[in-house]
Amino acid sequence: MSAEYTYDYAVIRVVPRVERGEQLNAGVILSCPELEFLDARIELDEAAVLALDPAADLEVLRANLAIIPLVCRGGAAAGPIGELPARGRFRWLVSPRSTIIQPSAVHTGRTNDPAACLEHLVATLVRR
């Protein structure tokens, strides 16, 4: 039996009209510090976004969501935030905000394969 490691994750939600509070799950960020794992998967259901807000700017939304995996990878391409250690980048990504893109509360679990766990969470919480 392989070892299990603690991980934290948050669901990335799109709230096209913040004043209405309607939201759509668009991705998951997963951090497993023991394995130095930090990654995100984004899968935006554009038709569902447009159902909530026909005037939504999908190009801007896609561009902003694309920054999340970039920050997870770190490095200069992610700007100053990319220079933080992985755990600091995770905390920055999941900090509460009242914008069109919002993280859920952080949840915790145990896994022996964080990449497979991330895929499972996306399949369960994001895909329709």
Coordinates of N, CA and C in Angstrom, one line a residue:
M1 N 0.8 -1.2 0.0 CA 0.0 0.0 0.0 C 0.9 1.2 0.0
S2 N 0.6 2.2 -0.9 CA 1.5 3.4 -1.0 C 1.0 4.4 0.0
A3 N 1.9 5.3 0.3 CA 1.6 6.3 1.3 C 0.6 7.3 0.8
E4 N -0.2 7.9 1.7 CA -1.1 8.9 1.4 C -0.6 10.2 1.9
Y5 N -1.0 11.3 1.2 CA -0.5 12.6 1.5 C -1.7 13.5 1.7
T6 N -1.6 14.5 2.5 CA -2.7 15.5 2.7 C -2.7 16.5 1.5
Y7 N -3.8 16.8 1.0 CA -3.9 17.8 0.0 C -5.0 18.8 0.3
D8 N -4.9 20.0 -0.2 CA -6.0 21.0 -0.1 C -6.4 21.3 -1.5
Y9 N -7.7 21.7 -1.7 CA -8.2 22.1 -3.0 C -9.3 23.1 -2.8
A10 N -9.5 23.9 -3.9 CA -10.6 24.8 -4.0 C -11.2 24.7 -5.4
V11 N -12.5 24.9 -5.5 CA -13.2 25.0 -6.7 C -13.1 26.4 -7.2
I12 N -12.8 26.6 -8.5 CA -12.9 27.9 -9.1 C -14.2 28.1 -9.7
R13 N -14.9 29.2 -9.3 CA -16.2 29.5 -9.7 C -16.3 30.8 -10.6
V14 N -17.1 30.7 -11.6 CA -17.4 31.9 -12.4 C -18.8 32.5 -11.9
V15 N -18.8 33.7 -11.6 CA -20.0 34.4 -11.1 C -20.2 35.6 -12.1
P16 N -20.9 35.3 -13.3 CA -21.0 36.3 -14.3 C -21.6 37.6 -13.9
R17 N -22.6 37.6 -13.0 CA -23.2 38.8 -12.5 C -23.1 38.7 -11.0
V18 N -22.1 39.3 -10.4 CA -21.9 39.2 -9.0 C -23.1 39.6 -8.2
E19 N -23.8 40.6 -8.6 CA -25.0 41.0 -7.9 C -26.1 40.0 -7.8
R20 N -26.1 39.0 -8.7 CA -27.1 38.0 -8.7 C -26.6 36.8 -7.9
G21 N -25.3 36.6 -7.8 CA -24.8 35.5 -7.0 C -24.9 34.1 -7.7
E22 N -25.3 34.0 -8.9 CA -25.3 32.7 -9.6 C -23.9 32.4 -10.0
Q23 N -23.6 31.1 -9.8 CA -22.2 30.7 -10.1 C -22.2 29.4 -10.9
L24 N -21.0 29.2 -11.5 CA -20.7 28.0 -12.3 C -19.3 27.5 -12.0
N25 N -19.2 26.2 -11.6 CA -17.9 25.7 -11.4 C -17.1 25.6 -12.7
A26 N -15.9 26.2 -12.6 CA -15.1 26.2 -13.9 C -13.7 25.6 -13.7
G27 N -13.3 25.1 -12.6 CA -12.0 24.5 -12.4 C -11.7 24.1 -11.0
V28 N -10.6 23.5 -10.8 CA -10.1 23.1 -9.4 C -8.6 23.4 -9.3
I29 N -8.2 23.9 -8.1 CA -6.8 24.1 -7.8 C -6.5 23.1 -6.7
L30 N -5.4 22.3 -6.8 CA -5.0 21.3 -5.8 C -3.6 21.5 -5.4
S31 N -3.4 21.5 -4.1 CA -2.0 21.7 -3.5 C -1.7 20.5 -2.6
C32 N -0.6 19.9 -2.8 CA -0.1 18.8 -2.0 C 1.4 19.1 -1.6
P33 N 1.5 19.9 -0.5 CA 2.9 20.4 -0.2 C 3.9 19.3 0.0
E34 N 3.6 18.2 0.6 CA 4.5 17.1 0.8 C 5.2 16.6 -0.5
L35 N 4.5 16.7 -1.6 CA 5.0 16.2 -2.8 C 5.3 17.4 -3.7
E36 N 5.3 18.6 -3.2 CA 5.6 19.9 -3.9 C 4.7 19.9 -5.2
F37 N 3.4 19.6 -5.0 CA 2.5 19.6 -6.2 C 1.5 20.7 -6.0
L38 N 1.4 21.5 -7.1 CA 0.4 22.6 -7.2 C 0.0 22.7 -8.6
D39 N -1.3 22.4 -8.9 CA -1.8 22.5 -10.3 C -3.2 22.8 -10.3
A40 N -3.7 23.2 -11.4 CA -5.1 23.6 -11.6 C -5.6 23.1 -13.0
R41 N -6.8 22.7 -13.1 CA -7.5 22.4 -14.3 C -8.7 23.3 -14.5
I42 N -8.8 23.9 -15.6 CA -9.9 24.9 -15.9 C -10.6 24.3 -17.1
E43 N -11.9 24.2 -16.9 CA -12.8 23.7 -18.0 C -14.1 24.6 -18.0
L44 N -14.1 25.6 -18.8 CA -15.2 26.6 -18.8 C -16.3 26.2 -19.7
D45 N -17.5 26.0 -19.2 CA -18.7 25.7 -20.0 C -19.2 27.1 -20.5
E46 N -18.8 27.5 -21.6 CA -19.2 28.8 -22.1 C -20.7 29.0 -22.4
A47 N -21.3 27.9 -22.8 CA -22.8 28.0 -23.0 C -23.5 28.3 -21.7
A48 N -23.0 27.6 -20.6 CA -23.6 27.8 -19.3 C -23.4 29.3 -18.8
V49 N -22.2 29.8 -19.1 CA -21.9 31.2 -18.7 C -22.9 32.1 -19.4
L50 N -23.0 31.9 -20.7 CA -23.9 32.8 -21.5 C -25.4 32.6 -21.1
A51 N -25.7 31.4 -20.6 CA -27.1 31.3 -20.1 C -27.3 32.1 -18.8
L52 N -26.3 32.3 -18.0 CA -26.4 33.2 -16.8 C -26.3 34.6 -17.2
D53 N -25.5 34.9 -18.2 CA -25.3 36.3 -18.6 C -24.9 36.4 -20.1
P54 N -26.0 36.6 -20.9 CA -25.7 36.7 -22.4 C -24.7 37.7 -22.8
A55 N -24.4 38.7 -22.0 CA -23.5 39.8 -22.3 C -22.1 39.5 -21.7
A56 N -21.9 38.3 -21.2 CA -20.5 38.0 -20.6 C -19.5 38.1 -21.7
D57 N -18.3 38.6 -21.3 CA -17.2 38.7 -22.2 C -16.3 37.5 -22.1
L58 N -16.6 36.5 -22.9 CA -15.9 35.2 -22.8 C -14.4 35.3 -23.0
E59 N -14.0 36.2 -23.9 CA -12.6 36.3 -24.2 C -11.8 36.8 -23.0
V60 N -12.3 37.7 -22.3 CA -11.7 38.2 -21.0 C -11.8 37.2 -20.0
L61 N -12.9 36.5 -19.8 CA -13.0 35.4 -18.9 C -12.0 34.3 -19.1
R62 N -11.9 33.8 -20.4 CA -10.9 32.8 -20.7 C -9.5 33.3 -20.4
A63 N -9.2 34.5 -20.7 CA -7.8 35.0 -20.4 C -7.5 35.1 -18.9
N64 N -8.5 35.5 -18.1 CA -8.3 35.5 -16.7 C -8.2 34.1 -16.1
L65 N -9.0 33.2 -16.5 CA -8.9 31.8 -16.0 C -7.6 31.2 -16.4
A66 N -7.0 31.5 -17.5 CA -5.8 30.9 -18.0 C -4.6 31.3 -17.1
I67 N -4.8 32.4 -16.3 CA -3.7 32.8 -15.4 C -3.5 31.8 -14.3
I68 N -4.6 31.2 -13.9 CA -4.6 30.3 -12.7 C -3.6 29.2 -12.9
P69 N -3.6 28.4 -13.9 CA -2.6 27.3 -14.1 C -1.2 27.9 -14.2
L70 N -1.1 29.1 -14.8 CA 0.2 29.7 -15.0 C 0.8 30.1 -13.6
V71 N 0.0 30.6 -12.7 CA 0.5 30.9 -11.4 C 0.8 29.6 -10.6
C72 N 0.1 28.5 -10.8 CA 0.4 27.3 -10.2 C 1.8 26.8 -10.6
R73 N 2.1 26.9 -11.9 CA 3.5 26.5 -12.4 C 4.6 27.4 -11.8
G74 N 4.3 28.7 -11.5 CA 5.3 29.6 -11.0 C 6.2 30.1 -12.0
G75 N 7.2 30.8 -11.5 CA 8.3 31.3 -12.4 C 7.9 32.7 -12.9
A76 N 8.9 33.3 -13.7 CA 8.8 34.6 -14.2 C 7.5 34.9 -15.0
A77 N 7.1 33.9 -15.8 CA 5.9 34.0 -16.6 C 4.6 34.4 -15.9
A78 N 4.6 34.0 -14.6 CA 3.5 34.3 -13.7 C 3.6 35.6 -13.0
G79 N 4.6 36.4 -13.3 CA 4.7 37.7 -12.7 C 5.3 37.6 -11.3
P80 N 5.2 38.6 -10.5 CA 5.7 38.6 -9.1 C 5.1 37.5 -8.2
I81 N 3.9 37.1 -8.4 CA 3.3 36.0 -7.6 C 4.0 34.7 -8.0
G82 N 4.4 34.6 -9.2 CA 5.1 33.3 -9.6 C 6.4 33.1 -8.9
E83 N 6.9 34.1 -8.2 CA 8.2 34.0 -7.5 C 8.0 33.5 -6.1
L84 N 6.7 33.4 -5.6 CA 6.4 32.9 -4.3 C 6.6 31.4 -4.3
P85 N 6.9 30.8 -3.1 CA 6.9 29.4 -3.0 C 5.5 28.8 -3.3
A86 N 5.4 27.6 -3.7 CA 4.1 27.0 -4.1 C 3.0 27.2 -3.1
R87 N 3.3 27.0 -1.9 CA 2.2 27.2 -0.9 C 1.7 28.6 -0.8
G88 N 2.6 29.6 -1.0 CA 2.2 31.0 -1.0 C 1.4 31.3 -2.3
R89 N 1.7 30.7 -3.4 CA 0.9 30.8 -4.6 C -0.5 30.3 -4.4
F90 N -0.6 29.1 -3.8 CA -1.9 28.5 -3.5 C -2.7 29.4 -2.6
R91 N -2.1 29.9 -1.6 CA -2.9 30.8 -0.7 C -3.3 32.1 -1.4
W92 N -2.5 32.6 -2.3 CA -2.9 33.8 -3.1 C -4.1 33.4 -4.0
L93 N -4.0 32.3 -4.6 CA -5.0 31.9 -5.6 C -6.4 31.6 -4.9
V94 N -6.4 31.1 -3.7 CA -7.6 30.8 -3.0 C -8.1 31.8 -2.0
S95 N -7.5 33.0 -2.0 CA -7.9 34.0 -1.1 C -9.3 34.5 -1.6
P96 N -10.2 34.8 -0.6 CA -11.6 35.2 -1.0 C -11.5 36.5 -1.8
R97 N -12.4 36.6 -2.8 CA -12.6 37.9 -3.5 C -14.0 38.0 -4.0
S98 N -14.4 39.1 -4.4 CA -15.8 39.4 -4.8 C -15.8 39.8 -6.3
T99 N -15.1 39.0 -7.1 CA -15.0 39.4 -8.5 C -15.8 38.3 -9.3
I100 N -15.7 38.3 -10.6 CA -16.4 37.4 -11.5 C -15.8 36.0 -11.3
I101 N -14.5 35.9 -11.0 CA -13.8 34.6 -10.7 C -13.5 34.5 -9.3
Q102 N -14.1 33.5 -8.6 CA -14.0 33.3 -7.2 C -13.6 31.9 -6.8
P103 N -12.8 31.7 -5.8 CA -12.5 30.4 -5.3 C -13.5 30.0 -4.2
S104 N -13.8 28.7 -4.1 CA -14.6 28.2 -3.0 C -13.8 28.2 -1.7
A105 N -14.4 27.8 -0.6 CA -13.6 27.5 0.6 C -12.6 26.4 0.3
V106 N -11.6 26.3 1.0 CA -10.6 25.3 0.9 C -11.0 24.0 1.6
H107 N -10.9 22.9 0.9 CA -11.2 21.6 1.4 C -10.0 20.7 1.5
T108 N -10.0 19.7 2.3 CA -8.8 18.9 2.6 C -9.1 17.4 2.3
G109 N -8.2 16.7 1.9 CA -8.3 15.2 1.7 C -7.0 14.5 1.8
R110 N -7.0 13.2 1.5 CA -5.8 12.4 1.4 C -5.8 11.7 0.1
T111 N -4.6 11.6 -0.4 CA -4.4 10.9 -1.7 C -2.9 10.4 -1.8
N112 N -2.7 9.4 -2.6 CA -1.4 8.9 -3.0 C -1.0 9.4 -4.4
D113 N -1.9 10.1 -5.1 CA -1.7 10.5 -6.4 C -2.4 11.9 -6.7
P114 N -1.8 13.0 -6.3 CA -2.5 14.3 -6.5 C -2.9 14.6 -7.9
A115 N -2.2 14.2 -8.9 CA -2.6 14.5 -10.3 C -3.9 13.7 -10.6
A116 N -4.0 12.5 -10.2 CA -5.2 11.7 -10.5 C -6.4 12.2 -9.6
C117 N -6.1 12.7 -8.4 CA -7.1 13.3 -7.6 C -7.6 14.5 -8.2
L118 N -6.7 15.4 -8.7 CA -7.2 16.6 -9.4 C -8.1 16.3 -10.5
E119 N -7.8 15.3 -11.4 CA -8.6 14.9 -12.5 C -10.0 14.4 -12.0
H120 N -10.0 13.6 -10.9 CA -11.2 13.1 -10.3 C -12.1 14.3 -9.8
L121 N -11.5 15.3 -9.2 CA -12.3 16.4 -8.7 C -12.9 17.2 -9.8
V122 N -12.1 17.4 -10.9 CA -12.6 18.1 -12.0 C -13.8 17.3 -12.6
A123 N -13.6 16.0 -12.8 CA -14.7 15.2 -13.4 C -16.0 15.3 -12.5
T124 N -15.8 15.3 -11.2 CA -16.9 15.3 -10.2 C -17.5 16.6 -10.0
L125 N -16.7 17.7 -9.9 CA -17.2 19.0 -9.5 C -17.4 20.0 -10.6
V126 N -16.8 19.8 -11.8 CA -16.8 20.8 -12.9 C -17.6 20.3 -14.1
R127 N -17.2 19.1 -14.6 CA -17.8 18.6 -15.8 C -19.3 18.3 -15.6
R128 N -20.0 18.5 -16.6 CA -21.5 18.3 -16.6 C -21.8 17.0 -17.3

